[in-house]
PDB file of C-alpha atoms in Angstrom:
ATOM      1  CA  MET S   1     -10.486  20.748  -0.422  1.00 67.00           C
ATOM      2  CA  LYS S   2      -7.320  21.903   0.860  1.00 76.00           C
ATOM      3  CA  ALA S   3      -6.206  18.116   0.889  1.00 84.00           C
ATOM      4  CA  LEU S   4      -6.851  17.743  -2.642  1.00 84.00           C
ATOM      5  CA  LEU S   5      -4.697  20.737  -3.331  1.00 83.00           C
ATOM      6  CA  ILE S   6      -1.832  19.255  -1.513  1.00 84.00           C
ATOM      7  CA  ALA S   7      -2.393  16.001  -3.191  1.00 89.00           C
ATOM      8  CA  ARG S   8      -2.000  17.588  -6.608  1.00 88.00           C
ATOM      9  CA  ARG S   9       1.159  19.495  -5.622  1.00 86.00           C
ATOM     10  CA  GLU S  10       2.741  16.281  -4.367  1.00 89.00           C
ATOM     11  CA  LEU S  11       1.726  14.039  -7.181  1.00 88.00           C
ATOM     12  CA  SER S  12       3.021  16.403  -9.383  1.00 88.00           C
ATOM     13  CA  ALA S  13       6.462  16.403  -7.589  1.00 85.00           C
ATOM     14  CA  TYR S  14       6.383  12.555  -7.856  1.00 84.00           C
ATOM     15  CA  LEU S  15       5.691  13.023 -11.884  1.00 86.00           C
ATOM     16  CA  ARG S  16       8.632  15.239 -12.313  1.00 86.00           C
ATOM     17  CA  THR S  17      11.189  13.332 -10.585  1.00 84.00           C
ATOM     18  CA  LEU S  18      12.999  10.355 -11.850  1.00 88.00           C
ATOM     19  CA  SER S  19      12.654   8.486  -8.572  1.00 86.00           C
ATOM     20  CA  GLY S  20       9.102   7.958  -9.019  1.00 86.00           C
ATOM     21  CA  TYR S  21       9.352   6.497 -12.331  1.00 90.00           C
ATOM     22  CA  VAL S  22      12.358   4.358 -11.207  1.00 92.00           C
ATOM     23  CA  ILE S  23      10.368   2.827  -8.616  1.00 90.00           C
ATOM     24  CA  ILE S  24       7.510   2.204 -10.839  1.00 91.00           C
ATOM     25  CA  ALA S  25       9.891   0.581 -13.447  1.00 94.00           C
ATOM     26  CA  VAL S  26      11.868  -1.594 -11.363  1.00 95.00           C
ATOM     27  CA  ILE S  27       8.883  -3.195  -9.286  1.00 95.00           C
ATOM     28  CA  LEU S  28       6.921  -3.631 -12.594  1.00 95.00           C
ATOM     29  CA  ALA S  29       9.876  -5.310 -14.204  1.00 95.00           C
ATOM     30  CA  LEU S  30      10.287  -7.723 -11.152  1.00 95.00           C
ATOM     31  CA  ASN S  31       6.421  -8.258 -11.038  1.00 94.00           C
ATOM     32  CA  GLY S  32       6.538  -9.159 -14.685  1.00 92.00           C
ATOM     33  CA  LEU S  33       9.415 -11.482 -14.184  1.00 93.00           C
ATOM     34  CA  PHE S  34       7.660 -13.493 -11.498  1.00 91.00           C
ATOM     35  CA  PHE S  35       4.476 -13.549 -13.447  1.00 91.00           C
ATOM     36  CA  ASN S  36       6.288 -15.160 -16.386  1.00 87.00           C
ATOM     37  CA  ALA S  37       8.411 -17.514 -14.156  1.00 85.00           C
ATOM     38  CA  TYR S  38       5.858 -18.696 -11.712  1.00 79.00           C
ATOM     39  CA  ALA S  39       2.401 -17.873 -12.748  1.00 77.00           C
ATOM     40  CA  LEU S  40       2.520 -18.690 -16.446  1.00 74.00           C
ATOM     41  CA  GLY S  41       5.607 -21.227 -16.296  1.00 69.00           C
ATOM     42  CA  GLY S  42       5.377 -24.808 -15.388  1.00 59.00           C
ATOM     43  CA  ALA S  43       2.486 -27.302 -16.317  1.00 55.00           C
ATOM     44  CA  SER S  44      -0.737 -26.246 -18.081  1.00 65.00           C
ATOM     45  CA  LYS S  45      -2.795 -24.319 -15.696  1.00 72.00           C
ATOM     46  CA  ARG S  46      -6.312 -22.997 -15.796  1.00 82.00           C
ATOM     47  CA  SER S  47      -6.834 -19.389 -16.576  1.00 84.00           C
ATOM     48  CA  ALA S  48      -8.233 -18.791 -13.068  1.00 87.00           C
ATOM     49  CA  GLU S  49      -5.294 -20.307 -11.401  1.00 89.00           C
ATOM     50  CA  VAL S  50      -2.811 -18.428 -13.438  1.00 89.00           C
ATOM     51  CA  LEU S  51      -4.823 -14.985 -12.550  1.00 92.00           C
ATOM     52  CA  SER S  52      -4.967 -16.190  -8.799  1.00 93.00           C
ATOM     53  CA  GLN S  53      -1.242 -16.301  -8.772  1.00 92.00           C
ATOM     54  CA  PHE S  54      -0.880 -13.041 -10.464  1.00 94.00           C
ATOM     55  CA  PHE S  55      -2.494 -11.609  -7.812  1.00 96.00           C
ATOM     56  CA  TYR S  56      -0.675 -13.420  -4.999  1.00 95.00           C
ATOM     57  CA  TYR S  57       2.786 -12.191  -6.420  1.00 95.00           C
ATOM     58  CA  SER S  58       1.298  -8.826  -7.415  1.00 96.00           C
ATOM     59  CA  SER S  59       0.167  -8.119  -3.580  1.00 96.00           C
ATOM     60  CA  GLY S  60       3.757  -8.397  -2.280  1.00 96.00           C
ATOM     61  CA  PHE S  61       5.057  -6.245  -4.905  1.00 97.00           C
ATOM     62  CA  THR S  62       2.178  -3.864  -4.194  1.00 97.00           C
ATOM     63  CA  VAL S  63       3.240  -3.683  -0.615  1.00 97.00           C
ATOM     64  CA  VAL S  64       6.946  -3.186  -1.335  1.00 97.00           C
ATOM     65  CA  ALA S  65       5.832  -0.360  -3.734  1.00 96.00           C
ATOM     66  CA  SER S  66       3.816   1.430  -1.077  1.00 97.00           C
ATOM     67  CA  VAL S  67       6.911   1.235   1.271  1.00 97.00           C
ATOM     68  CA  PHE S  68       8.992   3.130  -1.484  1.00 95.00           C
ATOM     69  CA  ILE S  69       6.245   5.729  -2.593  1.00 95.00           C
ATOM     70  CA  SER S  70       5.433   6.651   1.097  1.00 96.00           C
ATOM     71  CA  MET S  71       8.984   6.897   2.505  1.00 94.00           C
ATOM     72  CA  ARG S  72       9.322  10.442   1.048  1.00 91.00           C
ATOM     73  CA  LEU S  73       5.714  11.834   1.937  1.00 91.00           C
ATOM     74  CA  LEU S  74       6.467  13.519   5.343  1.00 92.00           C
ATOM     75  CA  ALA S  75      10.026  12.347   5.840  1.00 90.00           C
ATOM     76  CA  GLU S  76      11.339  14.206   2.957  1.00 88.00           C
ATOM     77  CA  GLU S  77       9.635  17.521   4.327  1.00 85.00           C
ATOM     78  CA  ARG S  78      11.507  17.069   7.637  1.00 83.00           C
ATOM     79  CA  GLN S  79      14.822  16.353   6.117  1.00 81.00           C
ATOM     80  CA  THR S  80      14.828  19.286   3.833  1.00 82.00           C
ATOM     81  CA  GLY S  81      13.639  21.548   6.478  1.00 76.00           C
ATOM     82  CA  THR S  82      10.243  22.470   4.391  1.00 76.00           C
ATOM     83  CA  LEU S  83       7.897  21.017   7.078  1.00 72.00           C
ATOM     84  CA  SER S  84       8.036  24.367   9.086  1.00 73.00           C
ATOM     85  CA  LEU S  85       6.856  25.927   6.153  1.00 73.00           C
ATOM     86  CA  LEU S  86       3.585  23.567   6.041  1.00 72.00           C
ATOM     87  CA  TYR S  87       3.239  24.329   9.852  1.00 71.00           C
ATOM     88  CA  SER S  88       3.204  28.097   9.109  1.00 74.00           C
ATOM     89  CA  SER S  89       0.744  27.537   6.204  1.00 77.00           C
ATOM     90  CA  PRO S  90      -3.102  27.751   7.220  1.00 77.00           C
ATOM     91  CA  LEU S  91      -3.269  24.099   6.415  1.00 83.00           C
ATOM     92  CA  ARG S  92      -4.666  21.746   9.201  1.00 88.00           C
ATOM     93  CA  ASP S  93      -2.475  18.662   9.955  1.00 90.00           C
ATOM     94  CA  ARG S  94      -5.019  16.405   8.617  1.00 93.00           C
ATOM     95  CA  ASP S  95      -5.423  17.965   5.489  1.00 92.00           C
ATOM     96  CA  ILE S  96      -1.258  17.669   5.027  1.00 92.00           C
ATOM     97  CA  VAL S  97      -1.564  13.872   5.772  1.00 95.00           C
ATOM     98  CA  LEU S  98      -4.660  13.258   3.764  1.00 95.00           C
ATOM     99  CA  GLY S  99      -3.337  15.094   0.742  1.00 94.00           C
ATOM    100  CA  LYS S 100      -0.074  13.532   0.704  1.00 94.00           C
ATOM    101  CA  PHE S 101      -1.690   9.985   1.429  1.00 97.00           C
ATOM    102  CA  LEU S 102      -3.931  10.619  -1.590  1.00 96.00           C
ATOM    103  CA  ALA S 103      -1.071  11.613  -3.845  1.00 96.00           C
ATOM    104  CA  GLY S 104       0.798   8.510  -2.940  1.00 96.00           C
ATOM    105  CA  LEU S 105      -2.263   6.407  -3.443  1.00 97.00           C
ATOM    106  CA  ALA S 106      -2.768   7.997  -6.910  1.00 96.00           C
ATOM    107  CA  PHE S 107       0.646   6.972  -7.924  1.00 96.00           C
ATOM    108  CA  LEU S 108       0.170   3.528  -6.512  1.00 97.00           C
ATOM    109  CA  ALA S 109      -3.037   3.329  -8.669  1.00 97.00           C
ATOM    110  CA  LEU S 110      -0.695   4.121 -11.611  1.00 96.00           C
ATOM    111  CA  TYR S 111       1.584   1.326 -11.061  1.00 96.00           C
ATOM    112  CA  LEU S 112      -1.201  -0.885 -10.518  1.00 97.00           C
ATOM    113  CA  LEU S 113      -2.793   0.337 -14.028  1.00 97.00           C
ATOM    114  CA  CYS S 114       0.673  -0.521 -15.529  1.00 96.00           C
ATOM    115  CA  THR S 115       0.460  -4.064 -14.524  1.00 96.00           C
ATOM    116  CA  VAL S 116      -3.071  -4.697 -16.249  1.00 95.00           C
ATOM    117  CA  TYR S 117      -1.084  -6.072 -19.373  1.00 92.00           C
ATOM    118  CA  MET S 118      -0.394  -9.435 -17.453  1.00 92.00           C
ATOM    119  CA  PRO S 119      -4.079 -10.420 -16.919  1.00 91.00           C
ATOM    120  CA  LEU S 120      -4.621  -9.474 -20.662  1.00 89.00           C
ATOM    121  CA  LEU S 121      -1.855 -11.880 -21.620  1.00 87.00           C
ATOM    122  CA  VAL S 122      -3.879 -14.582 -19.981  1.00 84.00           C
ATOM    123  CA  MET S 123      -6.767 -13.949 -22.385  1.00 79.00           C
ATOM    124  CA  VAL S 124      -4.687 -14.923 -25.337  1.00 77.00           C
ATOM    125  CA  ASN S 125      -4.850 -18.595 -24.527  1.00 74.00           C
ATOM    126  CA  GLY S 126      -7.613 -18.832 -22.119  1.00 78.00           C
ATOM    127  CA  LYS S 127     -10.632 -17.016 -20.643  1.00 82.00           C
ATOM    128  CA  VAL S 128     -10.617 -14.365 -17.725  1.00 82.00           C
ATOM    129  CA  SER S 129     -13.474 -13.640 -15.922  1.00 87.00           C
ATOM    130  CA  PHE S 130     -13.985  -9.726 -15.629  1.00 90.00           C
ATOM    131  CA  GLY S 131     -15.217 -10.234 -12.128  1.00 93.00           C
ATOM    132  CA  HIS S 132     -12.171 -11.942 -10.979  1.00 94.00           C
ATOM    133  CA  VAL S 133      -9.893  -9.292 -12.387  1.00 94.00           C
ATOM    134  CA  ALA S 134     -12.060  -6.746 -10.920  1.00 95.00           C
ATOM    135  CA  ALA S 135     -12.020  -8.169  -7.492  1.00 97.00           C
ATOM    136  CA  GLY S 136      -8.257  -8.950  -7.275  1.00 97.00           C
ATOM    137  CA  TYR S 137      -7.520  -5.365  -8.484  1.00 97.00           C
ATOM    138  CA  PHE S 138     -10.209  -3.942  -5.649  1.00 98.00           C
ATOM    139  CA  GLY S 139      -8.009  -6.153  -3.048  1.00 97.00           C
ATOM    140  CA  LEU S 140      -4.598  -4.693  -4.435  1.00 98.00           C
ATOM    141  CA  LEU S 141      -5.884  -1.212  -4.080  1.00 98.00           C
ATOM    142  CA  LEU S 142      -7.138  -1.920  -0.636  1.00 98.00           C
ATOM    143  CA  LEU S 143      -3.927  -3.601   0.492  1.00 98.00           C
ATOM    144  CA  GLY S 144      -2.013  -0.803  -1.041  1.00 98.00           C
ATOM    145  CA  SER S 145      -4.113   1.771   0.600  1.00 98.00           C
ATOM    146  CA  ALA S 146      -3.519   0.022   4.066  1.00 98.00           C
ATOM    147  CA  SER S 147       0.141  -0.149   3.295  1.00 98.00           C
ATOM    148  CA  LEU S 148       0.523   3.201   2.060  1.00 98.00           C
ATOM    149  CA  ALA S 149      -1.281   4.651   5.110  1.00 98.00           C
ATOM    150  CA  VAL S 150       1.036   2.711   7.449  1.00 98.00           C
ATOM    151  CA  GLY S 151       4.005   3.914   5.322  1.00 97.00           C
ATOM    152  CA  THR S 152       2.615   7.504   5.897  1.00 97.00           C
ATOM    153  CA  PHE S 153       2.740   6.904   9.661  1.00 97.00           C
ATOM    154  CA  GLY S 154       6.199   5.440   9.584  1.00 96.00           C
ATOM    155  CA  SER S 155       7.245   8.605   7.355  1.00 95.00           C
ATOM    156  CA  SER S 156       5.799  11.064  10.049  1.00 94.00           C
ATOM    157  CA  LEU S 157       8.038   9.312  12.717  1.00 94.00           C
ATOM    158  CA  ALA S 158      11.281   9.408  10.548  1.00 93.00           C
ATOM    159  CA  ARG S 159      14.065  11.989  10.270  1.00 90.00           C
ATOM    160  CA  ASN S 160      14.879  11.071   6.531  1.00 92.00           C
ATOM    161  CA  GLN S 161      13.576   8.813   4.010  1.00 93.00           C
ATOM    162  CA  LEU S 162      15.781   5.698   4.812  1.00 94.00           C
ATOM    163  CA  LEU S 163      14.590   5.431   8.221  1.00 95.00           C
ATOM    164  CA  ALA S 164      10.973   6.287   6.998  1.00 95.00           C
ATOM    165  CA  ALA S 165      11.282   3.150   4.737  1.00 96.00           C
ATOM    166  CA  ILE S 166      12.800   0.859   7.357  1.00 96.00           C
ATOM    167  CA  THR S 167      10.069   1.846   9.786  1.00 97.00           C
ATOM    168  CA  SER S 168       7.263   1.197   7.461  1.00 97.00           C
ATOM    169  CA  ALA S 169       8.797  -2.170   6.370  1.00 96.00           C
ATOM    170  CA  VAL S 170       9.239  -3.240  10.063  1.00 97.00           C
ATOM    171  CA  MET S 171       5.605  -2.369  10.888  1.00 97.00           C
ATOM    172  CA  LEU S 172       4.156  -4.021   7.790  1.00 97.00           C
ATOM    173  CA  VAL S 173       6.170  -7.174   8.337  1.00 96.00           C
ATOM    174  CA  ALA S 174       4.850  -7.147  11.953  1.00 95.00           C
ATOM    175  CA  LEU S 175       1.225  -7.039  10.424  1.00 95.00           C
ATOM    176  CA  ILE S 176       1.810  -9.596   7.829  1.00 94.00           C
ATOM    177  CA  LEU S 177       3.356 -12.100  10.491  1.00 92.00           C
ATOM    178  CA  CYS S 178       0.501 -11.897  12.652  1.00 92.00           C
ATOM    179  CA  TRP S 179      -0.782 -15.080  11.333  1.00 87.00           C
ATOM    180  CA  LEU S 180       2.279 -16.745  12.829  1.00 86.00           C
ATOM    181  CA  LEU S 181       1.356 -15.644  16.232  1.00 88.00           C
ATOM    182  CA  ALA S 182      -2.081 -16.727  15.571  1.00 85.00           C
ATOM    183  CA  ARG S 183      -0.799 -20.328  15.338  1.00 84.00           C
ATOM    184  CA  ILE S 184       1.255 -20.348  18.276  1.00 87.00           C
ATOM    185  CA  THR S 185      -1.250 -18.676  20.797  1.00 86.00           C
ATOM    186  CA  GLU S 186      -4.436 -19.863  22.183  1.00 85.00           C
ATOM    187  CA  GLN S 187      -7.787 -18.479  22.004  1.00 85.00           C
ATOM    188  CA  PRO S 188      -9.081 -15.528  22.160  1.00 87.00           C
ATOM    189  CA  LEU S 189      -5.493 -14.375  21.393  1.00 88.00           C
ATOM    190  CA  ALA S 190      -5.200 -16.411  18.337  1.00 88.00           C
ATOM    191  CA  ASP S 191      -8.493 -15.071  16.909  1.00 88.00           C
ATOM    192  CA  VAL S 192      -7.205 -11.618  17.408  1.00 90.00           C
ATOM    193  CA  PHE S 193      -3.822 -12.152  15.780  1.00 91.00           C
ATOM    194  CA  SER S 194      -5.563 -13.770  12.949  1.00 89.00           C
ATOM    195  CA  ALA S 195      -7.932 -10.862  12.423  1.00 90.00           C
ATOM    196  CA  MET S 196      -4.783  -8.457  12.584  1.00 93.00           C
ATOM    197  CA  SER S 197      -2.915 -10.129   9.683  1.00 93.00           C
ATOM    198  CA  LEU S 198      -2.492  -7.880   6.848  1.00 95.00           C
ATOM    199  CA  TRP S 199      -2.374 -10.372   4.268  1.00 93.00           C
ATOM    200  CA  ASN S 200      -2.867 -13.991   5.102  1.00 91.00           C
ATOM    201  CA  GLN S 201      -6.438 -13.559   6.556  1.00 90.00           C
ATOM    202  CA  HIS S 202      -7.774 -10.936   4.293  1.00 95.00           C
ATOM    203  CA  PHE S 203      -6.309 -10.825   0.918  1.00 97.00           C
ATOM    204  CA  PRO S 204      -7.036 -14.603  -0.465  1.00 95.00           C
ATOM    205  CA  PRO S 205     -10.690 -13.976  -1.049  1.00 96.00           C
ATOM    206  CA  PHE S 206      -9.480 -10.919  -3.499  1.00 97.00           C
ATOM    207  CA  GLN S 207      -6.947 -13.249  -4.935  1.00 95.00           C
ATOM    208  CA  ALA S 208      -9.676 -15.847  -5.825  1.00 94.00           C
ATOM    209  CA  GLY S 209     -12.087 -13.099  -7.166  1.00 94.00           C
ATOM    210  CA  LEU S 210     -14.404 -12.828  -4.003  1.00 95.00           C
ATOM    211  CA  ILE S 211     -15.218  -9.775  -2.035  1.00 96.00           C
ATOM    212  CA  HIS S 212     -16.136  -9.994   1.638  1.00 96.00           C
ATOM    213  CA  VAL S 213     -17.320  -7.036   3.431  1.00 97.00           C
ATOM    214  CA  ARG S 214     -15.132  -7.951   6.690  1.00 96.00           C
ATOM    215  CA  ASP S 215     -12.110  -7.591   4.249  1.00 97.00           C
ATOM    216  CA  VAL S 216     -13.027  -4.223   2.993  1.00 97.00           C
ATOM    217  CA  VAL S 217     -13.746  -2.982   6.452  1.00 97.00           C
ATOM    218  CA  TYR S 218     -10.577  -4.399   7.798  1.00 97.00           C
ATOM    219  CA  TYR S 219      -8.434  -2.641   5.127  1.00 98.00           C
ATOM    220  CA  LEU S 220     -10.286   0.967   5.571  1.00 98.00           C
ATOM    221  CA  VAL S 221     -10.178   0.698   9.457  1.00 98.00           C
ATOM    222  CA  VAL S 222      -6.016   0.178   9.228  1.00 98.00           C
ATOM    223  CA  THR S 223      -6.127   2.903   6.601  1.00 98.00           C
ATOM    224  CA  TYR S 224      -8.077   5.148   8.897  1.00 98.00           C
ATOM    225  CA  VAL S 225      -6.036   4.357  12.036  1.00 98.00           C
ATOM    226  CA  ALA S 226      -2.677   4.875  10.499  1.00 98.00           C
ATOM    227  CA  LEU S 227      -3.565   8.156   8.980  1.00 98.00           C
ATOM    228  CA  PHE S 228      -5.018   9.328  12.255  1.00 97.00           C
ATOM    229  CA  ALA S 229      -1.870   8.195  13.910  1.00 97.00           C
ATOM    230  CA  ALA S 230       0.220  10.182  11.429  1.00 96.00           C
ATOM    231  CA  THR S 231      -1.860  13.225  11.978  1.00 95.00           C
ATOM    232  CA  ARG S 232      -1.219  12.982  15.810  1.00 95.00           C
ATOM    233  CA  VAL S 233       2.407  12.785  15.155  1.00 94.00           C
ATOM    234  CA  LEU S 234       2.310  16.079  13.208  1.00 91.00           C
ATOM    235  CA  GLU S 235       0.113  17.647  15.909  1.00 89.00           C
ATOM    236  CA  ALA S 236       2.592  16.761  18.661  1.00 87.00           C
ATOM    237  CA  ARG S 237       5.530  18.047  16.641  1.00 80.00           C
ATOM    238  CA  ARG S 238       3.708  21.201  15.849  1.00 74.00           C
ATOM    239  CA  TRP S 239       3.597  22.223  19.418  1.00 70.00           C
ATOM    240  CA  ARG S 240       6.793  21.197  20.600  1.00 64.00           C
TER     241      ARG S 240
END
């Protein structure tokens, strides 16, 4: 599949550049600090509570990591002028978008893998449910996938990586803050805004170790819609 070839090339580019490692190192360090200060700190807590707080803070850092990982996916090609080379290749626009998204998702999964040591630390003085850990990481991967897809869409719109990061962050913040609109609007709009909320409505079950089909479907739909939109942007630019 051509998308996999693009994903391989893009992932290799991530692994060869210093910026990718800097992103992982900085966000991983901040995640570790928050875990130590807030999840482990304070009064004695049950292991399940500590684990839940770990996923709470990690979800925020996962979204941030997605923004920084996705900002270069398409915007860099446009910034360096290599996007025209992709257009002149036999690759379809959906292969380009999907391949770059899969590379970003693989790199994000590498970041999440680096955080596994934190739940393992909880095992030192407590008991950790494997199901809770698996559900939490599954939720982080789904949240990361949706955020990365939105970031890919933002990257397709922007002329450079900085604008891509800003555009993606604005869209993600808007999705996250939909729950506020749900609180100040009346039915049926309140239900619509609540269902659109990227975090408040759909991530807490994963944080608690629960998997609901509606939440899985929501993140997959957001991922699909954002990637579809990014593909349409590339198609529109190709025929300009």
